[in-house]
Structure formats: structure tokens, C-alpha cells
Amino acid sequence: MRAMLLFLIIAVFVALASAQCPPGAHIVVARGSEEPQGPGVLGPVAERIKNLVPGSDVESLIYPALFEPYNPSQMAGVAAMTQLVGDFTHECPNTKVIILGYSQGAHVTMDTFCGASSTGFPETAPLPSSFSSKVAAIIVMGDPSLVEGQPFTVGSSDGSGVLARQNPDGCKAIVNKTISICDAGDPFCEAGSQNLTVHMSYATVWADYIVSRAGAMFQSAQG
């Protein structure tokens, strides 16, 4: 009797876990510095992707997103993103993940998947492929760790970020599933520039492109 009861309890937990796994995409959003907890300016973009890919849901990364002090906030974000992706892909191995990151959230995202190597940040290893293989798309905007010439960069900028990573080779495993958007004038992903309006405009200027590419990359990852 006890064995049967234990079996039923386990079966219920498995069923509940399965019920929480979306049949579409799990969309994770990492907001920018000083945005309140939630998806921030990328919220409407995430909702459009959710509507494009039936059965999807949206989760906002919980982390400080402080501009000052930046380093500990960003490192806390990397720890949170690592935990989130690891836990979700373990619990829902059949659900593909789409990750959107803006500004500090872009830096958090790229350090999670490429490993941290910017000056002033302790070096970390890239997220293991057993986790990153479950991710269909990584789309970031205004990434301070951007390195000029990376193959996944789009936009009008041809510079590097103010916190350019020292080991861009750490990103090799995610090249085919990553898009990093940086436009000329952005003071964070293009060091030396001063046009803050450019940095704040990605969620509107690039919205259609982001939604379209996220949907296409998800479909491609589905096989």
C-alpha cells in the first residue's frame, strides 16, 4: 500500500511538472540597468514572440539590474541566468528557450553563455552545452561586452563595447543561435560614442526584426 501511495505521489509531481512546461517556447527576458523588475522595454517584443509561437510563455530574469555598483549586479545576473537556464532545461528538456537581453541584461546573457572575460570581472566558463543546446535563440541589444567583428553582430556599429570581452572565442558554441544588435552611436556597445537615444531605441527600431528572427530560429531548432 505504501509503495502504491508513493508511486501515485511521484506520478502527480511528474504530471504537474509536465503541465508547467510550455509546448511552445520559454521566453526569458533580461532587462537593462535601472529598469524595474520585469521584462522592461523588451516586454512588448517578448509578448509578440509569445503570440507568434503558440503555447509559449515569458519569464523575466530576477536580478538587481543596478547601474551602480554595476559589477556585482551584473555578476548576480549571470548567476541567476545560469540557475534559471539550468533548472528549466532540466525540468522541461523538450521545450526550447528563447533569450532576450538588453543593455546590462545583454551583458548578463552573453557572459552566461560565453563565459565572463571582461576587464574587472572574474573569468567564468561558458554554460555547458548540455544546457545551451536547449536554447533556440539568443538575441541581445546594446551589449557592453561586444567585440568588433563577432560573426553574430548586426546593426550599423563597427566598434567594440566599453567592457569588451577579452576571450571572444568563448562564444563559438552559440554563434549560430545568437544575434547581437549594436547601432552606431550607442555609448555602451560602441565605446567612445555618446548617443544614449540610440541605446534606448532597440526595442522599437528593431522590434519587427527581433520578432521575426526569434520565430524563425525557434522553428529551425524544432527540426
PDB file of C-alpha atoms in Angstrom:
ATOM      1  CA  MET A   1       0.000   0.000   0.000  1.00  0.00           C
ATOM      2  CA  ARG A   2       2.789   2.440   0.926  1.00  0.00           C
ATOM      3  CA  ALA A   3       4.633   1.629  -2.286  1.00  0.00           C
ATOM      4  CA  MET A   4       1.497   2.316  -4.298  1.00  0.00           C
ATOM      5  CA  LEU A   5       0.907   5.606  -2.462  1.00  0.00           C
ATOM      6  CA  LEU A   6       4.494   6.678  -3.100  1.00  0.00           C
ATOM      7  CA  PHE A   7       4.114   5.806  -6.776  1.00  0.00           C
ATOM      8  CA  LEU A   8       0.946   7.894  -7.026  1.00  0.00           C
ATOM      9  CA  ILE A   9       2.600  10.876  -5.323  1.00  0.00           C
ATOM     10  CA  ILE A  10       5.550  10.710  -7.710  1.00  0.00           C
ATOM     11  CA  ALA A  11       3.190  10.403 -10.674  1.00  0.00           C
ATOM     12  CA  VAL A  12       1.301  13.510  -9.559  1.00  0.00           C
ATOM     13  CA  PHE A  13       4.516  15.533  -9.254  1.00  0.00           C
ATOM     14  CA  VAL A  14       5.689  14.389 -12.682  1.00  0.00           C
ATOM     15  CA  ALA A  15       2.329  15.324 -14.184  1.00  0.00           C
ATOM     16  CA  LEU A  16       2.429  18.755 -12.549  1.00  0.00           C
ATOM     17  CA  ALA A  17       5.956  19.362 -13.779  1.00  0.00           C
ATOM     18  CA  SER A  18       4.964  18.378 -17.311  1.00  0.00           C
ATOM     19  CA  ALA A  19       1.919  20.637 -17.165  1.00  0.00           C
ATOM     20  CA  GLN A  20       4.206  23.592 -16.375  1.00  0.00           C
ATOM     21  CA  CYS A  21       6.374  23.007 -19.454  1.00  0.00           C
ATOM     22  CA  PRO A  22       5.067  25.131 -22.326  1.00  0.00           C
ATOM     23  CA  PRO A  23       4.554  23.334 -25.630  1.00  0.00           C
ATOM     24  CA  GLY A  24       5.899  26.386 -27.453  1.00  0.00           C
ATOM     25  CA  ALA A  25       8.934  28.422 -26.406  1.00  0.00           C
ATOM     26  CA  HIS A  26      10.027  29.546 -22.956  1.00  0.00           C
ATOM     27  CA  ILE A  27      10.995  33.190 -23.483  1.00  0.00           C
ATOM     28  CA  VAL A  28      13.436  34.590 -20.916  1.00  0.00           C
ATOM     29  CA  VAL A  29      13.939  38.363 -20.743  1.00  0.00           C
ATOM     30  CA  ALA A  30      16.895  40.055 -19.023  1.00  0.00           C
ATOM     31  CA  ARG A  31      16.127  43.754 -18.541  1.00  0.00           C
ATOM     32  CA  GLY A  32      18.529  46.681 -18.687  1.00  0.00           C
ATOM     33  CA  SER A  33      20.102  48.771 -15.941  1.00  0.00           C
ATOM     34  CA  GLU A  34      17.715  50.558 -13.581  1.00  0.00           C
ATOM     35  CA  GLU A  35      14.593  49.105 -15.180  1.00  0.00           C
ATOM     36  CA  PRO A  36      12.092  47.857 -12.579  1.00  0.00           C
ATOM     37  CA  GLN A  37      11.781  44.116 -12.075  1.00  0.00           C
ATOM     38  CA  GLY A  38      10.020  42.563 -15.054  1.00  0.00           C
ATOM     39  CA  PRO A  39      10.746  42.418 -18.782  1.00  0.00           C
ATOM     40  CA  GLY A  40      11.382  46.156 -19.088  1.00  0.00           C
ATOM     41  CA  VAL A  41      11.311  47.748 -22.536  1.00  0.00           C
ATOM     42  CA  LEU A  42      11.510  44.301 -24.124  1.00  0.00           C
ATOM     43  CA  GLY A  43       8.135  43.312 -22.671  1.00  0.00           C
ATOM     44  CA  PRO A  44       6.095  44.148 -25.794  1.00  0.00           C
ATOM     45  CA  VAL A  45       8.654  42.387 -28.005  1.00  0.00           C
ATOM     46  CA  ALA A  46       8.514  39.275 -25.835  1.00  0.00           C
ATOM     47  CA  GLU A  47       4.716  39.302 -25.993  1.00  0.00           C
ATOM     48  CA  ARG A  48       4.819  39.481 -29.784  1.00  0.00           C
ATOM     49  CA  ILE A  49       7.119  36.454 -29.911  1.00  0.00           C
ATOM     50  CA  LYS A  50       4.820  34.669 -27.472  1.00  0.00           C
ATOM     51  CA  ASN A  51       1.882  35.316 -29.791  1.00  0.00           C
ATOM     52  CA  LEU A  52       3.886  34.255 -32.843  1.00  0.00           C
ATOM     53  CA  VAL A  53       4.894  30.912 -31.318  1.00  0.00           C
ATOM     54  CA  PRO A  54       1.708  29.266 -29.949  1.00  0.00           C
ATOM     55  CA  GLY A  55       1.945  27.744 -26.489  1.00  0.00           C
ATOM     56  CA  SER A  56       4.818  29.952 -25.356  1.00  0.00           C
ATOM     57  CA  ASP A  57       5.320  31.726 -22.048  1.00  0.00           C
ATOM     58  CA  VAL A  58       7.510  34.572 -20.783  1.00  0.00           C
ATOM     59  CA  GLU A  59       9.752  34.728 -17.711  1.00  0.00           C
ATOM     60  CA  SER A  60      11.675  37.780 -16.522  1.00  0.00           C
ATOM     61  CA  LEU A  61      15.122  37.225 -15.033  1.00  0.00           C
ATOM     62  CA  ILE A  62      15.218  38.264 -11.388  1.00  0.00           C
ATOM     63  CA  TYR A  63      18.432  40.170 -10.662  1.00  0.00           C
ATOM     64  CA  PRO A  64      19.394  43.641  -9.336  1.00  0.00           C
ATOM     65  CA  ALA A  65      19.979  45.436 -12.695  1.00  0.00           C
ATOM     66  CA  LEU A  66      21.761  48.265 -10.888  1.00  0.00           C
ATOM     67  CA  PHE A  67      23.881  50.729 -12.839  1.00  0.00           C
ATOM     68  CA  GLU A  68      25.915  51.472  -9.732  1.00  0.00           C
ATOM     69  CA  PRO A  69      27.502  49.319  -8.452  1.00  0.00           C
ATOM     70  CA  TYR A  70      27.434  47.633 -11.858  1.00  0.00           C
ATOM     71  CA  ASN A  71      29.845  44.723 -11.479  1.00  0.00           C
ATOM     72  CA  PRO A  72      28.201  42.904  -8.555  1.00  0.00           C
ATOM     73  CA  SER A  73      24.764  43.479 -10.101  1.00  0.00           C
ATOM     74  CA  GLN A  74      25.876  42.003 -13.417  1.00  0.00           C
ATOM     75  CA  MET A  75      27.576  39.041 -11.749  1.00  0.00           C
ATOM     76  CA  ALA A  76      24.419  38.359  -9.744  1.00  0.00           C
ATOM     77  CA  GLY A  77      22.568  38.369 -13.044  1.00  0.00           C
ATOM     78  CA  VAL A  78      24.934  35.796 -14.531  1.00  0.00           C
ATOM     79  CA  ALA A  79      24.424  33.554 -11.504  1.00  0.00           C
ATOM     80  CA  ALA A  80      20.647  33.960 -11.781  1.00  0.00           C
ATOM     81  CA  MET A  81      20.604  33.273 -15.537  1.00  0.00           C
ATOM     82  CA  THR A  82      22.814  30.204 -15.113  1.00  0.00           C
ATOM     83  CA  GLN A  83      20.470  28.856 -12.442  1.00  0.00           C
ATOM     84  CA  LEU A  84      17.339  29.662 -14.434  1.00  0.00           C
ATOM     85  CA  VAL A  85      18.503  28.017 -17.660  1.00  0.00           C
ATOM     86  CA  GLY A  86      19.911  25.009 -15.829  1.00  0.00           C
ATOM     87  CA  ASP A  87      16.764  24.430 -13.793  1.00  0.00           C
ATOM     88  CA  PHE A  88      14.374  24.967 -16.682  1.00  0.00           C
ATOM     89  CA  THR A  89      16.187  22.762 -19.185  1.00  0.00           C
ATOM     90  CA  HIS A  90      16.383  20.024 -16.560  1.00  0.00           C
ATOM     91  CA  GLU A  91      12.662  20.231 -15.769  1.00  0.00           C
ATOM     92  CA  CYS A  92      11.487  20.818 -19.351  1.00  0.00           C
ATOM     93  CA  PRO A  93      14.051  19.157 -21.646  1.00  0.00           C
ATOM     94  CA  ASN A  94      11.688  19.168 -24.620  1.00  0.00           C
ATOM     95  CA  THR A  95      10.954  22.907 -24.535  1.00  0.00           C
ATOM     96  CA  LYS A  96      13.253  25.245 -26.443  1.00  0.00           C
ATOM     97  CA  VAL A  97      14.290  28.538 -24.846  1.00  0.00           C
ATOM     98  CA  ILE A  98      14.468  31.988 -26.438  1.00  0.00           C
ATOM     99  CA  ILE A  99      16.530  34.558 -24.547  1.00  0.00           C
ATOM    100  CA  LEU A 100      16.269  38.327 -24.973  1.00  0.00           C
ATOM    101  CA  GLY A 101      18.743  40.631 -23.249  1.00  0.00           C
ATOM    102  CA  TYR A 102      19.059  44.402 -23.269  1.00  0.00           C
ATOM    103  CA  SER A 103      21.972  46.542 -22.042  1.00  0.00           C
ATOM    104  CA  GLN A 104      23.133  45.060 -18.719  1.00  0.00           C
ATOM    105  CA  GLY A 105      20.782  42.162 -19.445  1.00  0.00           C
ATOM    106  CA  ALA A 106      22.656  41.619 -22.723  1.00  0.00           C
ATOM    107  CA  HIS A 107      25.955  41.542 -20.822  1.00  0.00           C
ATOM    108  CA  VAL A 108      24.460  39.078 -18.331  1.00  0.00           C
ATOM    109  CA  THR A 109      23.220  36.861 -21.142  1.00  0.00           C
ATOM    110  CA  MET A 110      26.465  36.796 -23.094  1.00  0.00           C
ATOM    111  CA  ASP A 111      28.640  36.184 -20.023  1.00  0.00           C
ATOM    112  CA  THR A 112      26.370  33.278 -19.111  1.00  0.00           C
ATOM    113  CA  PHE A 113      26.777  31.580 -22.481  1.00  0.00           C
ATOM    114  CA  CYS A 114      30.298  32.727 -23.470  1.00  0.00           C
ATOM    115  CA  GLY A 115      31.936  32.924 -20.056  1.00  0.00           C
ATOM    116  CA  ALA A 116      32.982  36.223 -18.465  1.00  0.00           C
ATOM    117  CA  SER A 117      36.275  37.712 -19.662  1.00  0.00           C
ATOM    118  CA  SER A 118      35.841  41.496 -19.498  1.00  0.00           C
ATOM    119  CA  THR A 119      38.379  43.530 -17.538  1.00  0.00           C
ATOM    120  CA  GLY A 120      37.264  43.866 -13.914  1.00  0.00           C
ATOM    121  CA  PHE A 121      35.179  40.685 -13.901  1.00  0.00           C
ATOM    122  CA  PRO A 122      36.357  37.282 -12.649  1.00  0.00           C
ATOM    123  CA  GLU A 123      36.696  34.801 -15.502  1.00  0.00           C
ATOM    124  CA  THR A 124      33.994  32.159 -15.749  1.00  0.00           C
ATOM    125  CA  ALA A 125      33.436  29.213 -18.076  1.00  0.00           C
ATOM    126  CA  PRO A 126      30.714  29.186 -20.736  1.00  0.00           C
ATOM    127  CA  LEU A 127      27.460  27.448 -19.852  1.00  0.00           C
ATOM    128  CA  PRO A 128      27.815  23.707 -20.611  1.00  0.00           C
ATOM    129  CA  SER A 129      26.494  22.603 -23.988  1.00  0.00           C
ATOM    130  CA  SER A 130      24.058  20.253 -22.266  1.00  0.00           C
ATOM    131  CA  PHE A 131      22.164  23.412 -21.283  1.00  0.00           C
ATOM    132  CA  SER A 132      22.921  25.774 -24.174  1.00  0.00           C
ATOM    133  CA  SER A 133      21.823  23.121 -26.675  1.00  0.00           C
ATOM    134  CA  LYS A 134      18.269  23.593 -25.381  1.00  0.00           C
ATOM    135  CA  VAL A 135      18.336  27.271 -26.364  1.00  0.00           C
ATOM    136  CA  ALA A 136      16.900  28.105 -29.786  1.00  0.00           C
ATOM    137  CA  ALA A 137      17.791  31.798 -29.933  1.00  0.00           C
ATOM    138  CA  ILE A 138      19.818  34.387 -28.049  1.00  0.00           C
ATOM    139  CA  ILE A 139      19.067  37.949 -29.128  1.00  0.00           C
ATOM    140  CA  VAL A 140      20.766  40.813 -27.300  1.00  0.00           C
ATOM    141  CA  MET A 141      20.882  44.570 -27.804  1.00  0.00           C
ATOM    142  CA  GLY A 142      23.393  47.171 -26.660  1.00  0.00           C
ATOM    143  CA  ASP A 143      25.807  44.626 -25.156  1.00  0.00           C
ATOM    144  CA  PRO A 144      28.719  46.341 -23.339  1.00  0.00           C
ATOM    145  CA  SER A 145      30.844  43.191 -23.778  1.00  0.00           C
ATOM    146  CA  LEU A 146      30.522  43.150 -27.580  1.00  0.00           C
ATOM    147  CA  VAL A 147      33.731  42.605 -29.550  1.00  0.00           C
ATOM    148  CA  GLU A 148      34.154  44.089 -33.008  1.00  0.00           C
ATOM    149  CA  GLY A 149      33.922  41.529 -35.785  1.00  0.00           C
ATOM    150  CA  GLN A 150      31.979  38.834 -33.965  1.00  0.00           C
ATOM    151  CA  PRO A 151      30.011  36.929 -36.635  1.00  0.00           C
ATOM    152  CA  PHE A 152      26.654  37.301 -34.917  1.00  0.00           C
ATOM    153  CA  THR A 153      26.731  41.111 -34.770  1.00  0.00           C
ATOM    154  CA  VAL A 154      24.172  43.126 -36.731  1.00  0.00           C
ATOM    155  CA  GLY A 155      23.490  46.854 -36.828  1.00  0.00           C
ATOM    156  CA  SER A 156      25.321  49.937 -38.042  1.00  0.00           C
ATOM    157  CA  SER A 157      28.159  49.906 -35.490  1.00  0.00           C
ATOM    158  CA  ASP A 158      31.607  48.533 -36.254  1.00  0.00           C
ATOM    159  CA  GLY A 159      33.099  49.057 -32.792  1.00  0.00           C
ATOM    160  CA  SER A 160      33.518  47.185 -29.523  1.00  0.00           C
ATOM    161  CA  GLY A 161      31.757  47.721 -26.220  1.00  0.00           C
ATOM    162  CA  VAL A 162      33.001  49.579 -23.165  1.00  0.00           C
ATOM    163  CA  LEU A 163      33.517  46.215 -21.420  1.00  0.00           C
ATOM    164  CA  ALA A 164      34.622  44.213 -24.467  1.00  0.00           C
ATOM    165  CA  ARG A 165      35.311  40.579 -23.618  1.00  0.00           C
ATOM    166  CA  GLN A 166      38.938  39.500 -23.755  1.00  0.00           C
ATOM    167  CA  ASN A 167      38.097  35.970 -24.891  1.00  0.00           C
ATOM    168  CA  PRO A 168      35.500  36.181 -27.660  1.00  0.00           C
ATOM    169  CA  ASP A 169      36.253  32.552 -28.587  1.00  0.00           C
ATOM    170  CA  GLY A 170      34.119  31.569 -25.602  1.00  0.00           C
ATOM    171  CA  CYS A 171      31.105  32.408 -27.768  1.00  0.00           C
ATOM    172  CA  LYS A 172      31.934  29.893 -30.526  1.00  0.00           C
ATOM    173  CA  ALA A 173      29.411  27.319 -29.311  1.00  0.00           C
ATOM    174  CA  ILE A 174      26.495  29.757 -29.690  1.00  0.00           C
ATOM    175  CA  VAL A 175      27.465  31.578 -32.894  1.00  0.00           C
ATOM    176  CA  ASN A 176      24.688  30.009 -34.957  1.00  0.00           C
ATOM    177  CA  LYS A 177      21.938  30.818 -32.458  1.00  0.00           C
ATOM    178  CA  THR A 178      22.983  34.335 -31.441  1.00  0.00           C
ATOM    179  CA  ILE A 179      22.230  37.845 -32.697  1.00  0.00           C
ATOM    180  CA  SER A 180      23.839  40.884 -31.062  1.00  0.00           C
ATOM    181  CA  ILE A 181      22.422  44.210 -32.210  1.00  0.00           C
ATOM    182  CA  CYS A 182      24.527  47.360 -31.910  1.00  0.00           C
ATOM    183  CA  ASP A 183      23.950  50.606 -33.779  1.00  0.00           C
ATOM    184  CA  ALA A 184      26.461  53.385 -34.343  1.00  0.00           C
ATOM    185  CA  GLY A 185      26.401  55.967 -31.574  1.00  0.00           C
ATOM    186  CA  ASP A 186      25.466  53.579 -28.745  1.00  0.00           C
ATOM    187  CA  PRO A 187      27.784  54.549 -25.855  1.00  0.00           C
ATOM    188  CA  PHE A 188      27.718  51.066 -24.321  1.00  0.00           C
ATOM    189  CA  CYS A 189      28.222  48.616 -27.188  1.00  0.00           C
ATOM    190  CA  GLU A 190      30.337  51.107 -29.174  1.00  0.00           C
ATOM    191  CA  ALA A 191      32.949  52.578 -26.839  1.00  0.00           C
ATOM    192  CA  GLY A 192      33.546  56.293 -27.278  1.00  0.00           C
ATOM    193  CA  SER A 193      30.090  57.085 -28.605  1.00  0.00           C
ATOM    194  CA  GLN A 194      27.658  59.347 -26.768  1.00  0.00           C
ATOM    195  CA  ASN A 195      24.195  58.929 -28.282  1.00  0.00           C
ATOM    196  CA  LEU A 196      22.103  57.488 -25.459  1.00  0.00           C
ATOM    197  CA  THR A 197      18.972  57.715 -27.629  1.00  0.00           C
ATOM    198  CA  VAL A 198      20.415  55.020 -29.891  1.00  0.00           C
ATOM    199  CA  HIS A 199      20.949  52.735 -26.909  1.00  0.00           C
ATOM    200  CA  MET A 200      17.375  53.253 -25.754  1.00  0.00           C
ATOM    201  CA  SER A 201      15.733  52.650 -29.144  1.00  0.00           C
ATOM    202  CA  TYR A 202      16.375  48.965 -29.929  1.00  0.00           C
ATOM    203  CA  ALA A 203      13.048  47.704 -28.586  1.00  0.00           C
ATOM    204  CA  THR A 204      11.194  49.901 -31.082  1.00  0.00           C
ATOM    205  CA  VAL A 205      13.563  50.294 -34.045  1.00  0.00           C
ATOM    206  CA  TRP A 206      14.462  46.599 -34.176  1.00  0.00           C
ATOM    207  CA  ALA A 207      11.218  45.091 -32.854  1.00  0.00           C
ATOM    208  CA  ASP A 208       9.988  43.596 -36.143  1.00  0.00           C
ATOM    209  CA  TYR A 209      13.397  42.105 -36.893  1.00  0.00           C
ATOM    210  CA  ILE A 210      13.750  40.601 -33.409  1.00  0.00           C
ATOM    211  CA  VAL A 211      10.300  39.006 -33.508  1.00  0.00           C
ATOM    212  CA  SER A 212      10.828  37.623 -36.999  1.00  0.00           C
ATOM    213  CA  ARG A 213      14.282  36.188 -36.287  1.00  0.00           C
ATOM    214  CA  ALA A 214      13.260  34.720 -32.928  1.00  0.00           C
ATOM    215  CA  GLY A 215      10.353  32.913 -34.560  1.00  0.00           C
ATOM    216  CA  ALA A 216      12.474  31.620 -37.430  1.00  0.00           C
ATOM    217  CA  MET A 217      15.277  30.442 -35.135  1.00  0.00           C
ATOM    218  CA  PHE A 218      12.775  28.661 -32.914  1.00  0.00           C
ATOM    219  CA  GLN A 219      11.250  26.848 -35.880  1.00  0.00           C
ATOM    220  CA  SER A 220      14.698  25.872 -37.123  1.00  0.00           C
ATOM    221  CA  ALA A 221      15.644  24.486 -33.704  1.00  0.00           C
ATOM    222  CA  GLN A 222      12.474  22.402 -33.647  1.00  0.00           C
ATOM    223  CA  GLY A 223      13.809  20.447 -36.632  1.00  0.00           C
TER     224      GLY A 223
END
